[in-house]
PDB file of C-alpha atoms in Angstrom:
ATOM      1  CA  MET A   1      30.738  89.794  50.937  1.00  0.00           C
ATOM      2  CA  GLN A   2      33.493  91.879  49.354  1.00  0.00           C
ATOM      3  CA  VAL A   3      36.132  90.285  47.126  1.00  0.00           C
ATOM      4  CA  LYS A   4      38.885  90.872  49.702  1.00  0.00           C
ATOM      5  CA  ASP A   5      36.835  89.036  52.336  1.00  0.00           C
ATOM      6  CA  ARG A   6      36.293  86.113  49.988  1.00  0.00           C
ATOM      7  CA  VAL A   7      39.991  85.998  49.100  1.00  0.00           C
ATOM      8  CA  LEU A   8      40.901  86.064  52.803  1.00  0.00           C
ATOM      9  CA  GLU A   9      38.423  83.279  53.504  1.00  0.00           C
ATOM     10  CA  ALA A  10      40.054  81.093  50.822  1.00  0.00           C
ATOM     11  CA  LEU A  11      43.561  81.798  52.128  1.00  0.00           C
ATOM     12  CA  GLU A  12      42.565  81.315  55.782  1.00  0.00           C
ATOM     13  CA  ALA A  13      41.046  77.930  54.985  1.00  0.00           C
ATOM     14  CA  ASN A  14      44.366  76.823  53.457  1.00  0.00           C
ATOM     15  CA  ARG A  15      47.080  78.582  55.459  1.00  0.00           C
ATOM     16  CA  GLY A  16      50.561  77.795  54.168  1.00  0.00           C
ATOM     17  CA  THR A  17      49.237  76.765  50.740  1.00  0.00           C
ATOM     18  CA  TYR A  18      49.965  78.779  47.607  1.00  0.00           C
ATOM     19  CA  PHE A  19      47.159  79.771  45.241  1.00  0.00           C
ATOM     20  CA  SER A  20      47.780  81.288  41.848  1.00  0.00           C
ATOM     21  CA  GLY A  21      45.883  84.458  41.023  1.00  0.00           C
ATOM     22  CA  GLU A  22      44.179  82.561  38.220  1.00  0.00           C
ATOM     23  CA  ALA A  23      43.079  79.745  40.547  1.00  0.00           C
ATOM     24  CA  LEU A  24      41.661  82.212  43.081  1.00  0.00           C
ATOM     25  CA  ALA A  25      39.886  84.136  40.322  1.00  0.00           C
ATOM     26  CA  GLN A  26      38.284  80.959  38.973  1.00  0.00           C
ATOM     27  CA  GLN A  27      37.304  79.731  42.431  1.00  0.00           C
ATOM     28  CA  LEU A  28      35.709  83.049  43.373  1.00  0.00           C
ATOM     29  CA  GLN A  29      34.404  83.794  39.858  1.00  0.00           C
ATOM     30  CA  VAL A  30      36.047  87.219  39.708  1.00  0.00           C
ATOM     31  CA  SER A  31      38.756  88.729  37.539  1.00  0.00           C
ATOM     32  CA  ARG A  32      42.484  88.315  38.238  1.00  0.00           C
ATOM     33  CA  SER A  33      42.776  92.075  38.637  1.00  0.00           C
ATOM     34  CA  ALA A  34      40.083  91.925  41.348  1.00  0.00           C
ATOM     35  CA  VAL A  35      42.137  89.271  43.150  1.00  0.00           C
ATOM     36  CA  TRP A  36      45.314  91.372  42.808  1.00  0.00           C
ATOM     37  CA  LYS A  37      43.499  94.416  44.203  1.00  0.00           C
ATOM     38  CA  ALA A  38      42.098  92.362  47.104  1.00  0.00           C
ATOM     39  CA  ILE A  39      45.558  91.033  47.976  1.00  0.00           C
ATOM     40  CA  GLY A  40      46.837  94.615  48.098  1.00  0.00           C
ATOM     41  CA  GLN A  41      44.018  95.678  50.406  1.00  0.00           C
ATOM     42  CA  LEU A  42      44.673  92.740  52.744  1.00  0.00           C
ATOM     43  CA  ARG A  43      48.386  93.519  52.892  1.00  0.00           C
ATOM     44  CA  GLU A  44      47.601  97.133  53.739  1.00  0.00           C
ATOM     45  CA  SER A  45      45.503  95.813  56.629  1.00  0.00           C
ATOM     46  CA  GLY A  46      48.528  93.892  57.939  1.00  0.00           C
ATOM     47  CA  TYR A  47      47.911  90.373  56.643  1.00  0.00           C
ATOM     48  CA  PRO A  48      51.260  88.592  55.970  1.00  0.00           C
ATOM     49  CA  ILE A  49      50.528  87.331  52.451  1.00  0.00           C
ATOM     50  CA  ALA A  50      53.536  86.057  50.509  1.00  0.00           C
ATOM     51  CA  ALA A  51      53.667  86.244  46.708  1.00  0.00           C
ATOM     52  CA  VAL A  52      56.022  83.948  44.761  1.00  0.00           C
ATOM     53  CA  SER A  53      56.374  83.820  40.986  1.00  0.00           C
ATOM     54  CA  ASN A  54      54.838  80.708  39.411  1.00  0.00           C
ATOM     55  CA  ARG A  55      53.330  79.707  42.780  1.00  0.00           C
ATOM     56  CA  GLY A  56      50.941  82.527  43.692  1.00  0.00           C
ATOM     57  CA  TYR A  57      49.755  83.838  47.060  1.00  0.00           C
ATOM     58  CA  CYS A  58      49.991  82.298  50.522  1.00  0.00           C
ATOM     59  CA  LEU A  59      48.867  83.405  53.996  1.00  0.00           C
ATOM     60  CA  ALA A  60      51.547  82.649  56.568  1.00  0.00           C
ATOM     61  CA  PRO A  61      50.587  79.615  58.724  1.00  0.00           C
ATOM     62  CA  ASP A  62      51.221  81.582  61.939  1.00  0.00           C
ATOM     63  CA  SER A  63      49.485  84.777  60.848  1.00  0.00           C
ATOM     64  CA  PRO A  64      48.776  86.830  63.972  1.00  0.00           C
ATOM     65  CA  ILE A  65      45.844  88.713  62.459  1.00  0.00           C
ATOM     66  CA  LEU A  66      42.501  88.198  64.161  1.00  0.00           C
ATOM     67  CA  SER A  67      39.657  88.107  61.632  1.00  0.00           C
ATOM     68  CA  PRO A  68      36.205  86.568  61.177  1.00  0.00           C
ATOM     69  CA  GLN A  69      37.820  84.119  58.762  1.00  0.00           C
ATOM     70  CA  SER A  70      40.565  83.090  61.208  1.00  0.00           C
ATOM     71  CA  ILE A  71      37.957  82.383  63.901  1.00  0.00           C
ATOM     72  CA  ALA A  72      35.463  80.733  61.536  1.00  0.00           C
ATOM     73  CA  GLN A  73      37.833  77.894  60.675  1.00  0.00           C
ATOM     74  CA  TYR A  74      37.478  76.662  64.277  1.00  0.00           C
ATOM     75  CA  LEU A  75      33.717  77.163  64.571  1.00  0.00           C
ATOM     76  CA  THR A  76      31.123  74.400  64.639  1.00  0.00           C
ATOM     77  CA  VAL A  77      28.229  76.796  65.412  1.00  0.00           C
ATOM     78  CA  PRO A  78      25.864  77.302  62.455  1.00  0.00           C
ATOM     79  CA  GLY A  79      24.422  80.738  61.750  1.00  0.00           C
ATOM     80  CA  LEU A  80      26.692  82.718  64.081  1.00  0.00           C
ATOM     81  CA  ARG A  81      27.680  86.152  62.768  1.00  0.00           C
ATOM     82  CA  LEU A  82      31.261  87.259  63.418  1.00  0.00           C
ATOM     83  CA  GLU A  83      32.755  90.733  63.350  1.00  0.00           C
ATOM     84  CA  VAL A  84      36.284  91.835  64.246  1.00  0.00           C
ATOM     85  CA  GLN A  85      37.356  95.436  64.790  1.00  0.00           C
ATOM     86  CA  PRO A  86      40.934  96.576  65.428  1.00  0.00           C
ATOM     87  CA  VAL A  87      40.008  99.146  68.096  1.00  0.00           C
ATOM     88  CA  VAL A  88      36.781  99.786  70.011  1.00  0.00           C
ATOM     89  CA  THR A  89      35.886 101.616  73.189  1.00  0.00           C
ATOM     90  CA  SER A  90      34.395  98.392  74.547  1.00  0.00           C
ATOM     91  CA  THR A  91      32.924  95.411  72.716  1.00  0.00           C
ATOM     92  CA  ASN A  92      30.045  95.458  75.225  1.00  0.00           C
ATOM     93  CA  THR A  93      29.351  99.134  74.528  1.00  0.00           C
ATOM     94  CA  VAL A  94      29.342  98.617  70.753  1.00  0.00           C
ATOM     95  CA  LEU A  95      26.995  95.634  70.967  1.00  0.00           C
ATOM     96  CA  ARG A  96      24.637  97.433  73.347  1.00  0.00           C
ATOM     97  CA  GLN A  97      24.292 100.178  70.753  1.00  0.00           C
ATOM     98  CA  ARG A  98      23.615  97.568  68.086  1.00  0.00           C
ATOM     99  CA  ALA A  99      21.069  95.817  70.309  1.00  0.00           C
ATOM    100  CA  GLU A 100      19.213  99.082  70.918  1.00  0.00           C
ATOM    101  CA  THR A 101      18.808  99.535  67.150  1.00  0.00           C
ATOM    102  CA  GLY A 102      17.312  96.061  66.705  1.00  0.00           C
ATOM    103  CA  GLU A 103      20.305  93.866  65.858  1.00  0.00           C
ATOM    104  CA  ALA A 104      19.281  90.200  65.970  1.00  0.00           C
ATOM    105  CA  GLU A 105      20.636  87.614  68.382  1.00  0.00           C
ATOM    106  CA  GLY A 106      23.757  85.692  67.459  1.00  0.00           C
ATOM    107  CA  LEU A 107      26.318  88.418  66.762  1.00  0.00           C
ATOM    108  CA  ALA A 108      29.819  87.965  68.187  1.00  0.00           C
ATOM    109  CA  LEU A 109      32.153  90.960  68.163  1.00  0.00           C
ATOM    110  CA  ALA A 110      35.884  90.604  68.830  1.00  0.00           C
ATOM    111  CA  ALA A 111      38.431  93.403  69.086  1.00  0.00           C
ATOM    112  CA  VAL A 112      42.215  93.571  69.012  1.00  0.00           C
ATOM    113  CA  THR A 113      42.201  96.237  71.716  1.00  0.00           C
ATOM    114  CA  GLN A 114      39.754  98.302  73.788  1.00  0.00           C
ATOM    115  CA  THR A 115      40.247 101.890  74.853  1.00  0.00           C
ATOM    116  CA  ALA A 116      37.585 101.724  77.580  1.00  0.00           C
ATOM    117  CA  GLY A 117      37.215  98.070  78.509  1.00  0.00           C
ATOM    118  CA  LYS A 118      34.544  97.435  81.140  1.00  0.00           C
ATOM    119  CA  GLY A 119      34.689  95.297  84.266  1.00  0.00           C
ATOM    120  CA  ARG A 120      32.323  94.674  87.154  1.00  0.00           C
ATOM    121  CA  ARG A 121      31.522  97.275  89.815  1.00  0.00           C
ATOM    122  CA  ASP A 122      32.337 100.112  87.378  1.00  0.00           C
ATOM    123  CA  HIS A 123      35.951  98.996  87.128  1.00  0.00           C
ATOM    124  CA  GLY A 124      37.857  99.186  83.860  1.00  0.00           C
ATOM    125  CA  PHE A 125      39.295  96.140  82.106  1.00  0.00           C
ATOM    126  CA  PHE A 126      42.931  96.387  81.025  1.00  0.00           C
ATOM    127  CA  SER A 127      42.868  95.673  77.265  1.00  0.00           C
ATOM    128  CA  PRO A 128      46.308  96.152  75.662  1.00  0.00           C
ATOM    129  CA  PRO A 129      46.662  95.399  71.943  1.00  0.00           C
ATOM    130  CA  ASP A 130      47.633  91.958  70.660  1.00  0.00           C
ATOM    131  CA  SER A 131      47.968  90.219  74.024  1.00  0.00           C
ATOM    132  CA  GLY A 132      44.378  89.247  74.764  1.00  0.00           C
ATOM    133  CA  LEU A 133      41.004  88.266  73.386  1.00  0.00           C
ATOM    134  CA  TYR A 134      38.164  90.761  73.866  1.00  0.00           C
ATOM    135  CA  LEU A 135      34.867  89.224  72.805  1.00  0.00           C
ATOM    136  CA  SER A 136      31.179  90.064  73.340  1.00  0.00           C
ATOM    137  CA  LEU A 137      28.002  88.204  72.387  1.00  0.00           C
ATOM    138  CA  LEU A 138      24.600  89.733  71.644  1.00  0.00           C
ATOM    139  CA  LEU A 139      21.795  87.509  72.912  1.00  0.00           C
ATOM    140  CA  ARG A 140      18.033  87.768  73.231  1.00  0.00           C
ATOM    141  CA  PRO A 141      17.279  84.946  75.690  1.00  0.00           C
ATOM    142  CA  LYS A 142      13.880  84.111  77.103  1.00  0.00           C
ATOM    143  CA  LEU A 143      14.988  84.660  80.669  1.00  0.00           C
ATOM    144  CA  SER A 144      13.772  86.528  83.712  1.00  0.00           C
ATOM    145  CA  ALA A 145      16.141  89.016  85.286  1.00  0.00           C
ATOM    146  CA  LYS A 146      16.701  86.724  88.277  1.00  0.00           C
ATOM    147  CA  ASP A 147      17.897  83.945  85.956  1.00  0.00           C
ATOM    148  CA  ALA A 148      20.391  86.131  84.103  1.00  0.00           C
ATOM    149  CA  LEU A 149      23.211  84.813  86.296  1.00  0.00           C
ATOM    150  CA  SER A 150      23.125  81.622  84.208  1.00  0.00           C
ATOM    151  CA  LEU A 151      24.489  83.575  81.219  1.00  0.00           C
ATOM    152  CA  THR A 152      27.574  84.615  83.195  1.00  0.00           C
ATOM    153  CA  THR A 153      28.159  81.149  84.622  1.00  0.00           C
ATOM    154  CA  CYS A 154      27.654  79.575  81.187  1.00  0.00           C
ATOM    155  CA  ALA A 155      30.313  81.918  79.801  1.00  0.00           C
ATOM    156  CA  ALA A 156      32.721  81.152  82.656  1.00  0.00           C
ATOM    157  CA  ALA A 157      32.369  77.396  82.150  1.00  0.00           C
ATOM    158  CA  SER A 158      32.820  77.845  78.394  1.00  0.00           C
ATOM    159  CA  VAL A 159      35.996  79.895  78.841  1.00  0.00           C
ATOM    160  CA  ALA A 160      37.463  77.396  81.314  1.00  0.00           C
ATOM    161  CA  LEU A 161      36.744  74.473  78.991  1.00  0.00           C
ATOM    162  CA  ALA A 162      38.184  76.359  76.006  1.00  0.00           C
ATOM    163  CA  ILE A 163      41.399  77.276  77.854  1.00  0.00           C
ATOM    164  CA  GLU A 164      41.938  73.674  78.899  1.00  0.00           C
ATOM    165  CA  GLU A 165      41.185  72.494  75.371  1.00  0.00           C
ATOM    166  CA  CYS A 166      43.406  75.019  73.552  1.00  0.00           C
ATOM    167  CA  ALA A 167      46.211  75.688  76.037  1.00  0.00           C
ATOM    168  CA  GLY A 168      46.325  72.474  78.033  1.00  0.00           C
ATOM    169  CA  VAL A 169      46.407  74.279  81.386  1.00  0.00           C
ATOM    170  CA  GLU A 170      44.030  73.902  84.327  1.00  0.00           C
ATOM    171  CA  ALA A 171      41.394  76.612  84.618  1.00  0.00           C
ATOM    172  CA  ARG A 172      39.547  77.419  87.852  1.00  0.00           C
ATOM    173  CA  ILE A 173      36.504  79.651  88.361  1.00  0.00           C
ATOM    174  CA  LYS A 174      36.166  82.199  91.151  1.00  0.00           C
ATOM    175  CA  TRP A 175      32.485  82.837  91.815  1.00  0.00           C
ATOM    176  CA  VAL A 176      30.927  84.265  89.943  1.00  0.00           C
ATOM    177  CA  ASN A 177      32.675  85.483  86.840  1.00  0.00           C
ATOM    178  CA  ASP A 178      36.471  85.210  86.961  1.00  0.00           C
ATOM    179  CA  VAL A 179      38.665  82.463  85.500  1.00  0.00           C
ATOM    180  CA  PHE A 180      42.082  81.731  87.007  1.00  0.00           C
ATOM    181  CA  CYS A 181      45.138  79.886  85.690  1.00  0.00           C
ATOM    182  CA  HIS A 182      48.457  79.434  87.519  1.00  0.00           C
ATOM    183  CA  GLY A 183      46.892  81.138  90.554  1.00  0.00           C
ATOM    184  CA  LYS A 184      46.226  84.381  88.634  1.00  0.00           C
ATOM    185  CA  LYS A 185      43.119  85.930  87.086  1.00  0.00           C
ATOM    186  CA  VAL A 186      43.242  85.462  83.316  1.00  0.00           C
ATOM    187  CA  CYS A 187      39.624  86.210  82.397  1.00  0.00           C
ATOM    188  CA  GLY A 188      36.838  88.513  83.478  1.00  0.00           C
ATOM    189  CA  ILE A 189      33.225  88.291  82.323  1.00  0.00           C
ATOM    190  CA  LEU A 190      30.661  91.090  82.349  1.00  0.00           C
ATOM    191  CA  THR A 191      27.016  90.467  81.512  1.00  0.00           C
ATOM    192  CA  GLU A 192      24.836  93.512  80.866  1.00  0.00           C
ATOM    193  CA  ALA A 193      21.139  93.364  80.052  1.00  0.00           C
ATOM    194  CA  ALA A 194      18.058  95.444  79.316  1.00  0.00           C
ATOM    195  CA  LEU A 195      14.767  94.581  81.002  1.00  0.00           C
ATOM    196  CA  ASP A 196      11.482  94.362  79.150  1.00  0.00           C
ATOM    197  CA  LEU A 197       9.128  96.125  81.568  1.00  0.00           C
ATOM    198  CA  GLU A 198       6.012  94.562  80.012  1.00  0.00           C
ATOM    199  CA  THR A 199       7.096  90.938  80.363  1.00  0.00           C
ATOM    200  CA  GLY A 200       9.593  91.182  83.202  1.00  0.00           C
ATOM    201  CA  GLY A 201      12.041  89.270  81.031  1.00  0.00           C
ATOM    202  CA  LEU A 202      15.232  90.339  79.303  1.00  0.00           C
ATOM    203  CA  GLN A 203      14.966  92.414  76.156  1.00  0.00           C
ATOM    204  CA  TYR A 204      18.562  91.541  75.327  1.00  0.00           C
ATOM    205  CA  ALA A 205      21.805  90.592  77.039  1.00  0.00           C
ATOM    206  CA  ILE A 206      25.426  91.307  76.190  1.00  0.00           C
ATOM    207  CA  VAL A 207      27.995  88.842  77.509  1.00  0.00           C
ATOM    208  CA  GLY A 208      31.490  90.336  77.459  1.00  0.00           C
ATOM    209  CA  ILE A 209      34.571  88.139  77.820  1.00  0.00           C
ATOM    210  CA  GLY A 210      38.130  89.399  78.253  1.00  0.00           C
ATOM    211  CA  VAL A 211      40.983  86.865  78.288  1.00  0.00           C
ATOM    212  CA  ASN A 212      44.663  87.654  78.899  1.00  0.00           C
ATOM    213  CA  LEU A 213      46.480  85.270  76.580  1.00  0.00           C
ATOM    214  CA  PHE A 214      50.025  86.289  77.514  1.00  0.00           C
ATOM    215  CA  PRO A 215      51.669  89.144  79.420  1.00  0.00           C
ATOM    216  CA  PRO A 216      51.641  92.486  77.608  1.00  0.00           C
ATOM    217  CA  GLU A 217      54.855  94.279  76.772  1.00  0.00           C
ATOM    218  CA  GLY A 218      56.144  95.749  80.012  1.00  0.00           C
ATOM    219  CA  GLY A 219      53.974  93.428  82.109  1.00  0.00           C
ATOM    220  CA  PHE A 220      50.705  94.089  83.903  1.00  0.00           C
ATOM    221  CA  PRO A 221      50.241  97.389  85.763  1.00  0.00           C
ATOM    222  CA  PRO A 222      51.183  97.278  89.476  1.00  0.00           C
ATOM    223  CA  GLU A 223      47.595  98.160  90.395  1.00  0.00           C
ATOM    224  CA  LEU A 224      46.560  94.751  88.989  1.00  0.00           C
ATOM    225  CA  PRO A 225      48.533  92.349  91.218  1.00  0.00           C
ATOM    226  CA  GLU A 226      45.992  89.573  90.653  1.00  0.00           C
ATOM    227  CA  ALA A 227      46.270  89.673  86.844  1.00  0.00           C
ATOM    228  CA  GLY A 228      47.948  86.873  84.938  1.00  0.00           C
ATOM    229  CA  ALA A 229      47.915  85.242  81.533  1.00  0.00           C
ATOM    230  CA  VAL A 230      47.067  81.854  80.064  1.00  0.00           C
ATOM    231  CA  PHE A 231      50.521  81.537  78.463  1.00  0.00           C
ATOM    232  CA  ALA A 232      53.673  82.524  80.363  1.00  0.00           C
ATOM    233  CA  ALA A 233      55.230  84.060  77.231  1.00  0.00           C
ATOM    234  CA  ARG A 234      54.166  85.282  73.819  1.00  0.00           C
ATOM    235  CA  PRO A 235      53.950  82.366  71.351  1.00  0.00           C
ATOM    236  CA  GLN A 236      55.354  82.602  67.836  1.00  0.00           C
ATOM    237  CA  GLY A 237      52.007  83.643  66.366  1.00  0.00           C
ATOM    238  CA  LEU A 238      48.625  84.619  67.727  1.00  0.00           C
ATOM    239  CA  GLU A 239      46.785  81.757  66.077  1.00  0.00           C
ATOM    240  CA  SER A 240      45.927  80.653  69.626  1.00  0.00           C
ATOM    241  CA  ARG A 241      43.663  83.702  69.887  1.00  0.00           C
ATOM    242  CA  SER A 242      41.469  82.678  66.954  1.00  0.00           C
ATOM    243  CA  GLN A 243      41.410  79.091  68.167  1.00  0.00           C
ATOM    244  CA  LEU A 244      40.430  80.138  71.684  1.00  0.00           C
ATOM    245  CA  ALA A 245      37.663  82.411  70.346  1.00  0.00           C
ATOM    246  CA  GLY A 246      36.258  79.564  68.260  1.00  0.00           C
ATOM    247  CA  SER A 247      36.397  77.136  71.174  1.00  0.00           C
ATOM    248  CA  ILE A 248      34.669  79.556  73.579  1.00  0.00           C
ATOM    249  CA  LEU A 249      31.883  80.157  71.061  1.00  0.00           C
ATOM    250  CA  ASN A 250      31.498  76.429  70.364  1.00  0.00           C
ATOM    251  CA  HIS A 251      31.141  75.579  74.055  1.00  0.00           C
ATOM    252  CA  PHE A 252      28.863  78.521  74.867  1.00  0.00           C
ATOM    253  CA  PHE A 253      26.436  77.891  72.020  1.00  0.00           C
ATOM    254  CA  SER A 254      26.359  74.155  72.664  1.00  0.00           C
ATOM    255  CA  PHE A 255      24.981  75.022  76.138  1.00  0.00           C
ATOM    256  CA  TYR A 256      22.877  78.056  75.227  1.00  0.00           C
ATOM    257  CA  PRO A 257      19.850  76.292  73.628  1.00  0.00           C
ATOM    258  CA  ARG A 258      19.375  74.377  76.916  1.00  0.00           C
ATOM    259  CA  LEU A 259      20.232  77.264  79.226  1.00  0.00           C
ATOM    260  CA  ALA A 260      17.272  76.598  81.538  1.00  0.00           C
ATOM    261  CA  GLU A 261      18.585  73.053  82.164  1.00  0.00           C
ATOM    262  CA  LYS A 262      22.045  74.416  83.087  1.00  0.00           C
ATOM    263  CA  PRO A 263      23.961  71.614  81.331  1.00  0.00           C
ATOM    264  CA  PHE A 264      27.231  73.332  82.296  1.00  0.00           C
ATOM    265  CA  PHE A 265      26.579  73.184  86.063  1.00  0.00           C
ATOM    266  CA  ASP A 266      28.969  70.287  86.748  1.00  0.00           C
ATOM    267  CA  ASP A 267      31.690  71.816  84.550  1.00  0.00           C
ATOM    268  CA  TYR A 268      31.403  75.059  86.519  1.00  0.00           C
ATOM    269  CA  ARG A 269      31.170  73.504  89.989  1.00  0.00           C
ATOM    270  CA  SER A 270      34.061  71.066  89.486  1.00  0.00           C
ATOM    271  CA  ARG A 271      36.357  73.998  88.617  1.00  0.00           C
ATOM    272  CA  SER A 272      35.327  76.186  91.546  1.00  0.00           C
ATOM    273  CA  LEU A 273      38.157  78.075  93.217  1.00  0.00           C
ATOM    274  CA  VAL A 274      36.126  78.970  96.324  1.00  0.00           C
ATOM    275  CA  LEU A 275      34.202  75.907  97.502  1.00  0.00           C
ATOM    276  CA  GLY A 276      35.514  74.513 100.756  1.00  0.00           C
ATOM    277  CA  ARG A 277      37.511  77.672 101.513  1.00  0.00           C
ATOM    278  CA  GLU A 278      37.241  80.788 103.628  1.00  0.00           C
ATOM    279  CA  VAL A 279      36.293  83.815 101.567  1.00  0.00           C
ATOM    280  CA  THR A 280      35.913  87.533 102.055  1.00  0.00           C
ATOM    281  CA  VAL A 281      32.419  88.627 101.022  1.00  0.00           C
ATOM    282  CA  LEU A 282      32.073  92.111  99.514  1.00  0.00           C
ATOM    283  CA  GLU A 283      28.549  93.556  99.494  1.00  0.00           C
ATOM    284  CA  GLY A 284      28.364  97.271  98.868  1.00  0.00           C
ATOM    285  CA  ASP A 285      30.915  98.933 101.148  1.00  0.00           C
ATOM    286  CA  GLN A 286      30.794  96.080 103.659  1.00  0.00           C
ATOM    287  CA  THR A 287      33.184  93.116 103.926  1.00  0.00           C
ATOM    288  CA  ARG A 288      33.036  90.049 106.126  1.00  0.00           C
ATOM    289  CA  THR A 289      34.486  86.555 106.385  1.00  0.00           C
ATOM    290  CA  ALA A 290      32.475  83.440 105.526  1.00  0.00           C
ATOM    291  CA  PHE A 291      33.032  79.827 104.488  1.00  0.00           C
ATOM    292  CA  ALA A 292      31.953  78.756 100.980  1.00  0.00           C
ATOM    293  CA  LEU A 293      29.961  75.531 101.276  1.00  0.00           C
ATOM    294  CA  ASP A 294      28.453  74.792  97.876  1.00  0.00           C
ATOM    295  CA  LEU A 295      26.569  76.092  94.849  1.00  0.00           C
ATOM    296  CA  ASP A 296      22.781  76.054  94.697  1.00  0.00           C
ATOM    297  CA  ALA A 297      21.036  74.954  91.500  1.00  0.00           C
ATOM    298  CA  ASP A 298      20.672  78.602  90.429  1.00  0.00           C
ATOM    299  CA  PHE A 299      24.431  79.203  90.978  1.00  0.00           C
ATOM    300  CA  SER A 300      23.900  81.128  94.200  1.00  0.00           C
ATOM    301  CA  LEU A 301      26.837  80.588  96.566  1.00  0.00           C
ATOM    302  CA  ARG A 302      25.902  78.910  99.835  1.00  0.00           C
ATOM    303  CA  VAL A 303      28.033  80.214 102.694  1.00  0.00           C
ATOM    304  CA  ARG A 304      28.325  79.745 106.431  1.00  0.00           C
ATOM    305  CA  GLU A 305      28.733  83.030 108.263  1.00  0.00           C
ATOM    306  CA  ALA A 306      30.989  83.549 111.273  1.00  0.00           C
ATOM    307  CA  ASP A 307      27.979  83.155 113.603  1.00  0.00           C
ATOM    308  CA  GLY A 308      27.086  79.786 112.035  1.00  0.00           C
ATOM    309  CA  THR A 309      24.199  81.080 109.938  1.00  0.00           C
ATOM    310  CA  ILE A 310      23.934  79.418 106.519  1.00  0.00           C
ATOM    311  CA  HIS A 311      22.421  81.256 103.562  1.00  0.00           C
ATOM    312  CA  SER A 312      22.997  81.847  99.843  1.00  0.00           C
ATOM    313  CA  LEU A 313      24.526  84.786  97.991  1.00  0.00           C
ATOM    314  CA  SER A 314      22.992  85.623  94.623  1.00  0.00           C
ATOM    315  CA  SER A 315      25.036  88.768  94.029  1.00  0.00           C
ATOM    316  CA  GLY A 316      28.099  90.562  95.287  1.00  0.00           C
ATOM    317  CA  GLU A 317      31.722  89.476  95.104  1.00  0.00           C
ATOM    318  CA  VAL A 318      33.958  87.121  97.034  1.00  0.00           C
ATOM    319  CA  ARG A 319      37.728  86.927  97.393  1.00  0.00           C
ATOM    320  CA  VAL A 320      39.586  83.825  98.429  1.00  0.00           C
ATOM    321  CA  ARG A 321      41.352  84.235 101.768  1.00  0.00           C
ATOM    322  CA  PRO A 322      44.946  82.934 101.872  1.00  0.00           C
ATOM    323  CA  ALA A 323      45.491  79.987 104.182  1.00  0.00           C
ATOM    324  CA  GLY A 324      46.226  81.072 107.737  1.00  0.00           C
ATOM    325  CA  SER A 325      44.975  84.644 107.281  1.00  0.00           C
TER     326      SER A 325
END
């Protein structure tokens, strides 16, 4: 770990507290000039570090900068590796490249903005800078392809729990991968995987999570009428972003070791936005109306068709039909 990363870690762990250059140097066992140089590098990267004579250096309590250190202070997951990049094409794309070159499980990549965010059905994901959390996880689960849906549902339950924990607002889940707050979509989840042809299981999986924390400057594009944000307005700082990232990771990796048992099933089902409602089912280019009855144990959606037939959907997309339509 570079000196600047160690200095940032010390300041992040004690936001609002002043450290003298001498104290930081002694704590990190480096020279005072190394500390001074590290502070300069961090400031150049945008970190709001104050310097006061006879008091030392201090990271502002409401620092908006997203960093591994800012997320780590909220983590309870041992051994997780964190990376943060200011700009990427897509966190999923970057982690897929890393997975293909042998990167081990347990890497979480967050980005401040994406230039080519990815959504389901080849759609893009609107990823403006400094208004959302864009996070992907590299996993190597012992799962068959047909059980991969549990990764997406685990992520959705984790996001909903984290939003309620950090923002204090109700979160609902639209089967299978969208999280809603205030009647608007605030989170999309995209799971991509590579199949091991010899075993029939997954070689790796990338779980991508995009959360709109608050409306971007100028609002959401008109072509995204369903989009909304967790917070109605931009808070003073973006500390909520680091806290939300830590909470999502904590919930996800508390479930992940017992993925086959689906310990998050009740959390997911109780927050369903579709159960007990008429939905529009989209499969390929076809749409039809059905009634969402319940979730099966594998998270398939049990529906009653217009002709009374009852069966389960394991893929596709549904949209909630407004009352009376």
